[in-house]
Short mmCIF file of C-alpha atoms in Angstrom, two decimals:
data_model
loop_
_atom_site.label_atom_id
_atom_site.label_comp_id
_atom_site.label_asym_id
_atom_site.label_seq_id
_atom_site.Cartn_x
_atom_site.Cartn_y
_atom_site.Cartn_z
CA MET A 5 133.72 121.80 117.04
CA LYS A 6 134.53 119.10 119.60
CA LYS A 7 131.40 119.96 121.60
CA ILE A 8 129.27 119.72 118.45
CA VAL A 9 130.69 116.29 117.58
CA LEU A 10 130.17 115.06 121.13
CA GLY A 11 126.61 116.41 121.05
CA VAL A 12 125.85 114.53 117.82
CA LEU A 13 127.32 111.33 119.24
CA PHE A 14 125.29 111.73 122.43
CA LEU A 15 122.06 112.18 120.45
CA PHE A 16 122.94 109.14 118.33
CA TRP A 17 123.53 107.10 121.50
CA ILE A 18 120.18 108.25 122.94
CA THR A 19 118.46 107.23 119.68
CA LEU A 20 119.98 103.78 119.90
CA ILE A 21 118.76 103.37 123.46
CA SER A 22 115.23 104.35 122.54
CA ALA A 23 115.18 102.02 119.52
CA GLN A 24 116.99 99.06 121.07
CA THR A 25 115.45 98.27 124.45
CA THR A 26 115.12 95.20 126.60
CA TYR A 27 112.24 92.77 126.05
CA THR A 28 110.94 89.89 128.13
CA VAL A 29 108.75 87.17 126.64
CA LYS A 30 107.83 84.02 128.55
CA PHE A 31 106.31 81.01 126.81
CA VAL A 32 104.78 78.24 128.94
CA ASN A 33 103.89 75.03 127.12
CA LYS A 34 101.09 73.23 128.98
CA TYR A 35 99.98 71.17 126.01
CA LYS A 36 99.29 67.59 127.14
CA GLY A 37 99.77 65.84 123.83
CA GLU A 38 102.94 64.03 122.86
CA ASP A 39 103.08 65.66 119.42
CA PHE A 40 104.24 69.05 120.72
CA ARG A 41 107.16 68.80 123.13
CA PRO A 42 109.71 71.24 121.63
CA ASP A 43 113.20 71.58 123.07
CA LYS A 44 113.82 74.96 121.43
CA MET A 45 111.56 77.87 120.46
CA TYR A 46 112.17 81.08 118.50
CA LEU A 47 111.18 84.72 118.89
CA PHE A 48 110.50 85.89 115.34
CA SER A 49 110.32 89.44 113.94
CA ILE A 50 107.35 89.48 111.55
CA GLU A 51 108.41 92.60 109.63
CA LYS A 52 112.11 91.71 109.39
CA LYS A 53 111.25 88.07 108.63
CA MET A 54 113.98 86.73 110.86
CA ALA A 55 114.47 85.14 114.26
CA ILE A 56 115.70 87.66 116.81
CA ASP A 57 116.14 85.17 119.65
CA SER A 58 116.03 81.47 120.45
CA VAL A 59 115.73 79.66 123.77
CA VAL A 60 116.08 76.07 124.94
CA GLY A 61 113.23 75.32 127.30
CA LYS A 62 113.28 73.90 130.79
CA GLU A 63 110.27 71.85 131.86
CA GLY A 64 108.16 73.48 129.17
CA VAL A 65 109.12 77.06 130.04
CA PHE A 66 110.95 79.27 127.52
CA THR A 67 112.04 82.77 128.59
CA PHE A 68 113.30 85.23 126.00
CA THR A 69 115.21 88.33 127.11
CA GLY A 70 117.34 90.64 125.04
CA GLN A 71 117.59 93.88 123.08
CA ALA A 72 115.39 94.64 120.06
CA ASP A 73 113.54 97.44 118.29
CA ARG A 74 110.27 98.17 120.02
CA PRO A 75 107.44 98.23 119.44
CA GLN A 76 107.29 95.66 116.65
CA LEU A 77 105.14 92.75 115.56
CA ALA A 78 106.60 89.46 116.66
CA SER A 79 105.66 85.82 117.17
CA ILE A 80 106.75 82.70 118.99
CA CYS A 81 107.57 79.99 116.46
CA GLY A 82 108.81 76.45 116.36
CA THR A 83 111.32 77.19 113.59
CA ALA A 84 113.90 79.89 112.87
CA ASP A 85 112.23 80.79 109.56
CA GLY A 86 108.91 81.72 111.14
CA PHE A 87 106.89 78.54 110.63
CA TYR A 88 104.76 76.76 113.22
CA VAL A 89 103.50 79.97 114.80
CA ILE A 90 102.20 79.56 118.35
CA ALA A 91 101.18 83.16 118.97
CA ALA A 92 101.65 86.64 117.47
CA PHE A 93 101.81 89.82 119.54
CA ILE A 94 103.30 93.28 119.86
CA LEU A 95 106.77 93.23 121.34
CA ASP A 96 106.73 96.35 123.54
CA GLU A 97 107.91 97.63 126.91
CA ILE A 98 105.50 95.41 128.89
CA PRO A 99 106.64 91.83 129.65
CA ILE A 100 104.62 89.25 127.73
CA GLU A 101 103.55 85.81 128.83
CA VAL A 102 102.13 83.25 126.41
CA THR A 103 100.57 80.09 127.79
CA PHE A 104 99.69 77.29 125.39
CA GLU A 105 97.34 74.51 126.41
CA THR A 106 94.56 73.96 123.89
CA ALA A 107 94.99 77.47 122.47
CA PRO A 108 97.47 80.29 123.12
CA LYS A 109 96.67 82.76 125.90
CA ILE A 110 98.52 86.07 125.72
CA GLN A 111 99.01 88.47 128.62
CA GLY A 112 100.83 91.77 128.30
CA SER A 113 100.20 95.38 127.35
CA VAL A 114 96.88 97.09 126.67
CA GLU A 115 97.58 96.85 122.93
CA ASN A 116 98.12 93.10 123.20
CA ASP A 117 94.85 92.77 125.11
CA ARG A 118 93.09 94.58 122.26
CA MET A 119 94.77 92.32 119.73
CA VAL A 120 93.48 89.26 121.61
CA GLN A 121 89.94 90.67 121.79
CA ILE A 122 89.75 91.30 118.03
CA THR A 123 91.25 87.89 117.27
CA ASN A 124 88.70 86.20 119.55
CA ALA A 125 85.80 88.05 117.90
CA ILE A 126 86.90 86.89 114.46
CA ALA A 127 87.55 83.34 115.71
CA GLU A 128 84.11 83.21 117.34
CA GLY A 129 82.57 84.06 113.98
CA GLY A 130 84.61 81.28 112.41
CA GLN A 131 83.23 78.78 114.91
CA GLN A 132 79.68 79.91 114.13
CA GLN A 133 80.34 79.53 110.42
CA ARG A 134 81.67 76.01 110.94
CA ALA A 135 78.48 75.18 112.85
CA ILE A 136 76.39 76.51 109.96
CA GLN A 137 78.45 74.48 107.50
CA MET A 138 78.01 71.30 109.58
CA GLU A 139 74.25 71.91 109.74
CA ALA A 140 74.18 72.39 105.96
CA GLU A 141 76.01 69.08 105.45
CA ARG A 142 73.65 67.29 107.81
CA LEU A 143 70.55 68.70 106.12
CA ALA A 144 71.98 67.98 102.66
CA GLU A 145 72.28 64.33 103.66
CA LYS A 146 68.75 64.37 105.09
CA TYR A 147 67.31 65.85 101.88
CA GLN A 148 69.56 63.74 99.64
CA GLY A 149 71.51 66.70 98.34
CA GLU A 150 68.48 68.85 97.49
CA LEU A 151 68.04 71.49 100.20
CA PRO A 152 64.60 73.16 100.19
CA ASP A 153 64.84 76.81 99.11
CA THR A 154 63.64 78.05 102.51
CA VAL A 155 66.34 76.06 104.31
CA ALA A 156 69.10 77.11 101.91
CA ARG A 157 68.03 80.73 102.20
CA ARG A 158 68.03 80.58 106.00
CA LEU A 159 71.52 79.13 106.07
CA ASP A 160 72.76 81.76 103.60
CA LEU A 161 71.31 84.57 105.72
CA GLU A 162 72.86 83.16 108.89
CA TRP A 163 76.24 82.90 107.17
CA GLU A 164 75.99 86.46 105.85
CA LYS A 165 75.04 87.76 109.32
CA VAL A 166 78.09 86.16 110.93
CA SER A 167 80.34 87.44 108.13
CA ARG A 168 79.07 90.98 108.68
CA GLN A 169 79.71 90.67 112.41
CA GLN A 170 83.27 89.52 111.74
CA MET A 171 83.89 92.41 109.35
CA THR A 172 82.42 94.91 111.80
CA ALA A 173 84.72 93.62 114.55
CA LEU A 174 87.67 93.84 112.18
CA GLU A 175 86.91 97.35 110.89
CA ASN A 176 86.17 98.71 114.37
CA GLY A 177 89.35 97.11 115.61
CA VAL A 178 91.60 98.84 113.07
CA LEU A 179 89.73 102.14 113.47
CA GLU A 180 90.15 102.13 117.25
CA ASN A 181 93.85 101.24 117.00
CA LYS A 182 94.96 103.44 114.15
CA ASP A 183 97.82 104.87 116.22
CA ASN A 184 99.43 101.53 117.15
CA LEU A 185 100.57 98.23 115.66
CA VAL A 186 97.33 96.38 116.41
CA SER A 187 95.87 97.86 113.22
CA LEU A 188 98.94 96.89 111.18
CA TYR A 189 98.64 93.27 112.27
CA PHE A 190 95.01 92.93 111.18
CA LEU A 191 95.45 94.90 107.95
CA MET A 192 98.37 92.63 107.07
CA ASN A 193 96.27 89.51 107.65
CA TYR A 194 92.83 90.60 106.42
CA GLY A 195 93.47 93.46 103.99
CA ASP A 196 92.77 91.08 101.09
CA VAL A 197 89.09 90.77 102.10
CA MET A 198 88.32 94.21 103.51
CA ASP A 199 86.15 96.73 101.67
CA ILE A 200 88.06 98.81 99.11
CA ASP A 201 86.29 102.07 99.99
CA PHE A 202 87.07 101.49 103.65
CA LEU A 203 90.76 100.90 102.90
CA ASN A 204 91.05 103.90 100.58
CA ALA A 205 89.70 106.20 103.28
CA TYR A 206 91.67 104.52 106.08
CA PHE A 207 95.06 104.79 104.39
CA GLU A 208 94.75 108.52 103.68
CA ASP A 209 96.37 109.40 107.01
CA TYR A 210 97.71 106.04 108.23
CA LYS A 211 101.23 106.34 109.63
CA TYR A 212 102.18 102.70 108.98
CA LYS A 213 101.14 102.61 105.32
CA ASP A 214 104.77 102.40 104.16
CA SER A 215 105.34 99.17 106.09
CA LYS A 216 106.57 96.27 104.00
CA LEU A 217 103.91 94.14 105.68
CA LEU A 218 101.25 96.00 103.65
CA GLU A 219 102.82 95.51 100.22
CA LYS A 220 100.30 92.84 99.16
CA VAL A 221 97.41 94.91 100.54
CA PHE A 222 98.45 97.86 98.40
CA GLN A 223 98.91 95.61 95.36
CA ARG A 224 95.29 94.63 95.76
CA LEU A 225 94.16 98.18 96.51
CA ASP A 226 96.00 99.66 93.52
CA GLY A 227 94.69 96.96 91.20
CA GLU A 228 91.10 97.26 92.40
CA ASN A 229 91.25 101.04 92.02
CA ARG A 230 92.61 100.70 88.48
CA LYS A 231 89.63 98.59 87.45
CA ARG A 232 86.93 100.64 89.13
CA VAL A 233 83.99 101.54 86.93
CA GLY A 234 84.73 105.01 85.60
CA ALA A 235 88.53 104.70 85.81
CA LEU A 236 90.58 105.32 82.69
CA PHE A 237 92.47 102.23 81.52
CA THR A 238 96.06 101.69 82.67
CA ASP A 239 98.37 101.02 79.75
CA PHE A 240 100.78 98.11 79.40
CA THR A 241 102.94 96.53 76.72
CA MET A 242 102.85 92.86 75.77
CA THR A 243 103.75 90.57 72.88
CA ASP A 244 101.28 89.40 70.23
CA LEU A 245 101.19 86.05 68.42
CA ASN A 246 103.72 87.28 65.87
CA GLY A 247 106.23 88.42 68.48
CA ASN A 248 105.45 92.13 68.10
CA ASP A 249 105.12 94.45 71.10
CA ARG A 250 101.64 95.88 71.45
CA LYS A 251 100.22 98.41 73.88
CA LEU A 252 96.71 98.37 75.24
CA SER A 253 96.52 101.99 74.07
CA ASP A 254 96.85 100.71 70.49
CA TYR A 255 93.22 99.60 70.87
CA ALA A 256 91.71 101.28 73.96
CA GLY A 257 90.49 104.87 73.82
CA LYS A 258 90.28 104.80 70.04
CA GLY A 259 86.51 105.28 69.74
CA GLN A 260 85.43 101.66 70.10
CA TYR A 261 84.32 99.36 72.91
CA VAL A 262 87.13 97.00 73.97
CA LEU A 263 86.81 93.84 76.03
CA LEU A 264 89.91 92.75 77.95
CA ASP A 265 89.54 89.00 78.31
CA PHE A 266 91.91 87.26 80.75
CA TRP A 267 92.21 83.55 80.02
CA ALA A 268 94.65 80.62 79.65
CA SER A 269 94.84 77.44 77.59
CA TRP A 270 94.78 75.33 80.78
CA CYS A 271 91.67 77.08 82.18
CA ALA A 272 88.65 74.82 81.61
CA PRO A 273 86.00 77.49 82.42
CA CYS A 274 87.75 79.86 79.99
CA ARG A 275 87.58 77.30 77.21
CA MET A 276 83.92 76.59 77.96
CA GLU A 277 83.05 80.27 77.58
CA MET A 278 85.19 80.94 74.51
CA PRO A 279 82.55 79.89 71.92
CA LYS A 280 80.23 82.59 73.31
CA ILE A 281 83.03 85.16 73.25
CA LYS A 282 83.75 84.25 69.64
CA GLU A 283 80.07 84.48 68.73
CA LEU A 284 79.86 88.01 70.15
CA TYR A 285 83.09 89.07 68.44
CA ASP A 286 81.97 87.76 65.06
CA ARG A 287 78.59 89.46 65.48
CA TYR A 288 79.77 92.90 66.60
CA HIS A 289 83.35 93.39 65.43
CA SER A 290 82.22 94.97 62.19
CA LYS A 291 80.25 97.48 64.28
CA GLY A 292 83.33 98.51 66.26
CA PHE A 293 83.61 95.89 69.00
CA GLN A 294 87.19 94.81 69.79
CA ILE A 295 88.56 92.11 72.05
CA VAL A 296 92.07 92.01 73.50
CA GLY A 297 92.82 88.54 74.86
CA ILE A 298 95.35 88.40 77.69
CA SER A 299 96.72 84.89 78.13
CA LEU A 300 98.12 83.77 81.48
CA ASP A 301 99.95 80.90 79.81
CA ASN A 302 103.65 80.32 80.33
CA GLN A 303 104.12 77.96 77.38
CA GLU A 304 104.11 79.57 73.94
CA LYS A 305 103.09 76.39 72.12
CA ALA A 306 100.08 75.78 74.40
CA TRP A 307 98.98 79.41 74.01
CA LYS A 308 99.19 79.48 70.23
CA SER A 309 97.64 76.02 69.83
CA ALA A 310 94.62 77.02 71.95
CA VAL A 311 94.14 80.22 69.93
CA ALA A 312 94.19 78.26 66.67
CA GLU A 313 92.01 75.43 67.97
CA MET A 314 89.28 77.74 69.25
CA LYS A 315 89.59 80.10 66.28
CA MET A 316 90.11 83.15 68.47
CA ASN A 317 90.53 85.59 65.60
CA TRP A 318 90.97 88.74 67.67
CA VAL A 319 93.97 90.44 69.28
CA GLN A 320 95.95 88.02 71.45
CA LEU A 321 98.67 89.13 73.86
CA SER A 322 100.83 87.38 76.44
CA ASP A 323 104.16 87.75 78.21
CA LEU A 324 104.16 83.99 78.99
CA LYS A 325 104.67 84.63 82.71
CA GLY A 326 101.60 82.80 83.96
CA TRP A 327 100.10 84.42 87.07
CA LYS A 328 102.94 86.96 87.04
CA ASN A 329 101.46 88.43 83.86
CA VAL A 330 101.98 92.20 83.90
CA ALA A 331 98.37 93.05 83.02
CA ALA A 332 96.99 90.62 85.61
CA GLY A 333 99.19 92.34 88.18
CA LEU A 334 98.08 95.83 87.19
CA TYR A 335 94.40 94.93 87.39
CA TYR A 336 94.71 92.51 90.33
CA VAL A 337 93.34 89.52 88.43
CA ARG A 338 93.44 86.54 90.80
CA GLU A 339 91.07 84.17 89.00
CA ILE A 340 90.10 83.54 85.40
CA PRO A 341 88.12 83.93 83.26
CA ALA A 342 88.00 87.65 84.02
CA THR A 343 86.95 90.59 81.88
CA LEU A 344 87.02 94.38 81.75
CA LEU A 345 84.84 96.31 79.29
CA LEU A 346 86.16 99.69 78.16
CA ASP A 347 84.06 102.38 76.52
CA PRO A 348 85.19 104.32 73.40
CA SER A 349 87.09 106.84 75.55
CA GLY A 350 88.97 104.07 77.36
CA LYS A 351 87.05 104.22 80.64
CA ILE A 352 86.02 101.02 82.40
CA VAL A 353 82.26 100.49 82.25
CA ALA A 354 81.95 96.90 83.51
CA VAL A 355 84.02 94.34 85.42
CA GLY A 356 83.53 90.59 85.21
CA TRP A 357 80.78 90.60 82.57
CA ARG A 358 80.58 87.40 80.55
CA GLY A 359 77.99 85.29 78.76
CA GLU A 360 74.44 86.61 78.72
CA GLU A 361 75.29 89.70 80.78
CA LEU A 362 77.92 90.77 78.26
CA GLU A 363 75.62 89.92 75.37
CA GLN A 364 72.82 92.10 76.78
CA LYS A 365 75.24 95.01 77.12
CA LEU A 366 76.44 94.65 73.54
CA VAL A 367 72.85 94.45 72.28
CA GLU A 368 72.19 97.65 74.19
CA ILE A 369 75.22 99.31 72.56
CA TYR A 370 74.97 98.01 69.01
CA GLY A 371 71.38 96.83 68.72
CA GLY A 372 70.10 93.38 67.86
CA GLU A 373 70.53 91.48 64.63
#
């Protein structure tokens, strides 16, 4: 028994050694300006959201040494709570040196070199986009705000080309580094703009997908998947104007087309479009068309007053939680107005249709006057 206990303790000790190992990070501040002369800098754990070390500098040199979990994503910051980030990197077994003059220069492991290369490719695209934007502003002034179609089209194509190059660099970067933390860093920072199909396929066998750093990425991914054309609606419960709990399933999947309309009393574009929504409801409700309004208000009086003022005589639901609205979270609604059109079986057939586009679809379904 004693040998078994000692064996367990030995294995536990070995585990601690492998998890907690010595790091060395050197930060050299060569910035010439007077507005950045820090006395103290922090080594910050990005995933744990806490400072793991702090150092008082000497003649602009800050050297961090200590014990920490490795590898992990970390950064050098000007504050203990992770703000004023100078550089982000992978804290691993290779000593890291960060030099800051006009921009941070990171030297370290192969993975950190890859991280720098991908970052530079994205940044280069950003510089090209800024140049395109500056040219557009200059030409807009030259043409008194009315760019010729050929010029506008050229600028749009150039912008799209650079954007594609940035996305290619990003996608190739995470594909080539799927087995290390380089991919986690870029997914954490750019997962909100990456292609949904790409992410769905990528995460099927991704070993870091349970990282807390990807929570917002998966919120987006889950919401976008829920509102894919062809997906069956996801149910939720919310309160109506009379204070009664209602489920989406009270209306969806009941043999009629249902429009989920996300709006708010404070949303000017929503209010501008509401007369058209009302016109379509009044025209087609008797033929089976239903609307379920989802308000992102957080004030009951403002919500109810807007409904009465605009004569929105269809189903109205809200939990009065503003942007934390449960339905907006489920369907990843980040701007309003926003709509989802459900077919009689409750499957999503259109996303974002409003105005004439929605009207044409309803004419197709129900026929003209």
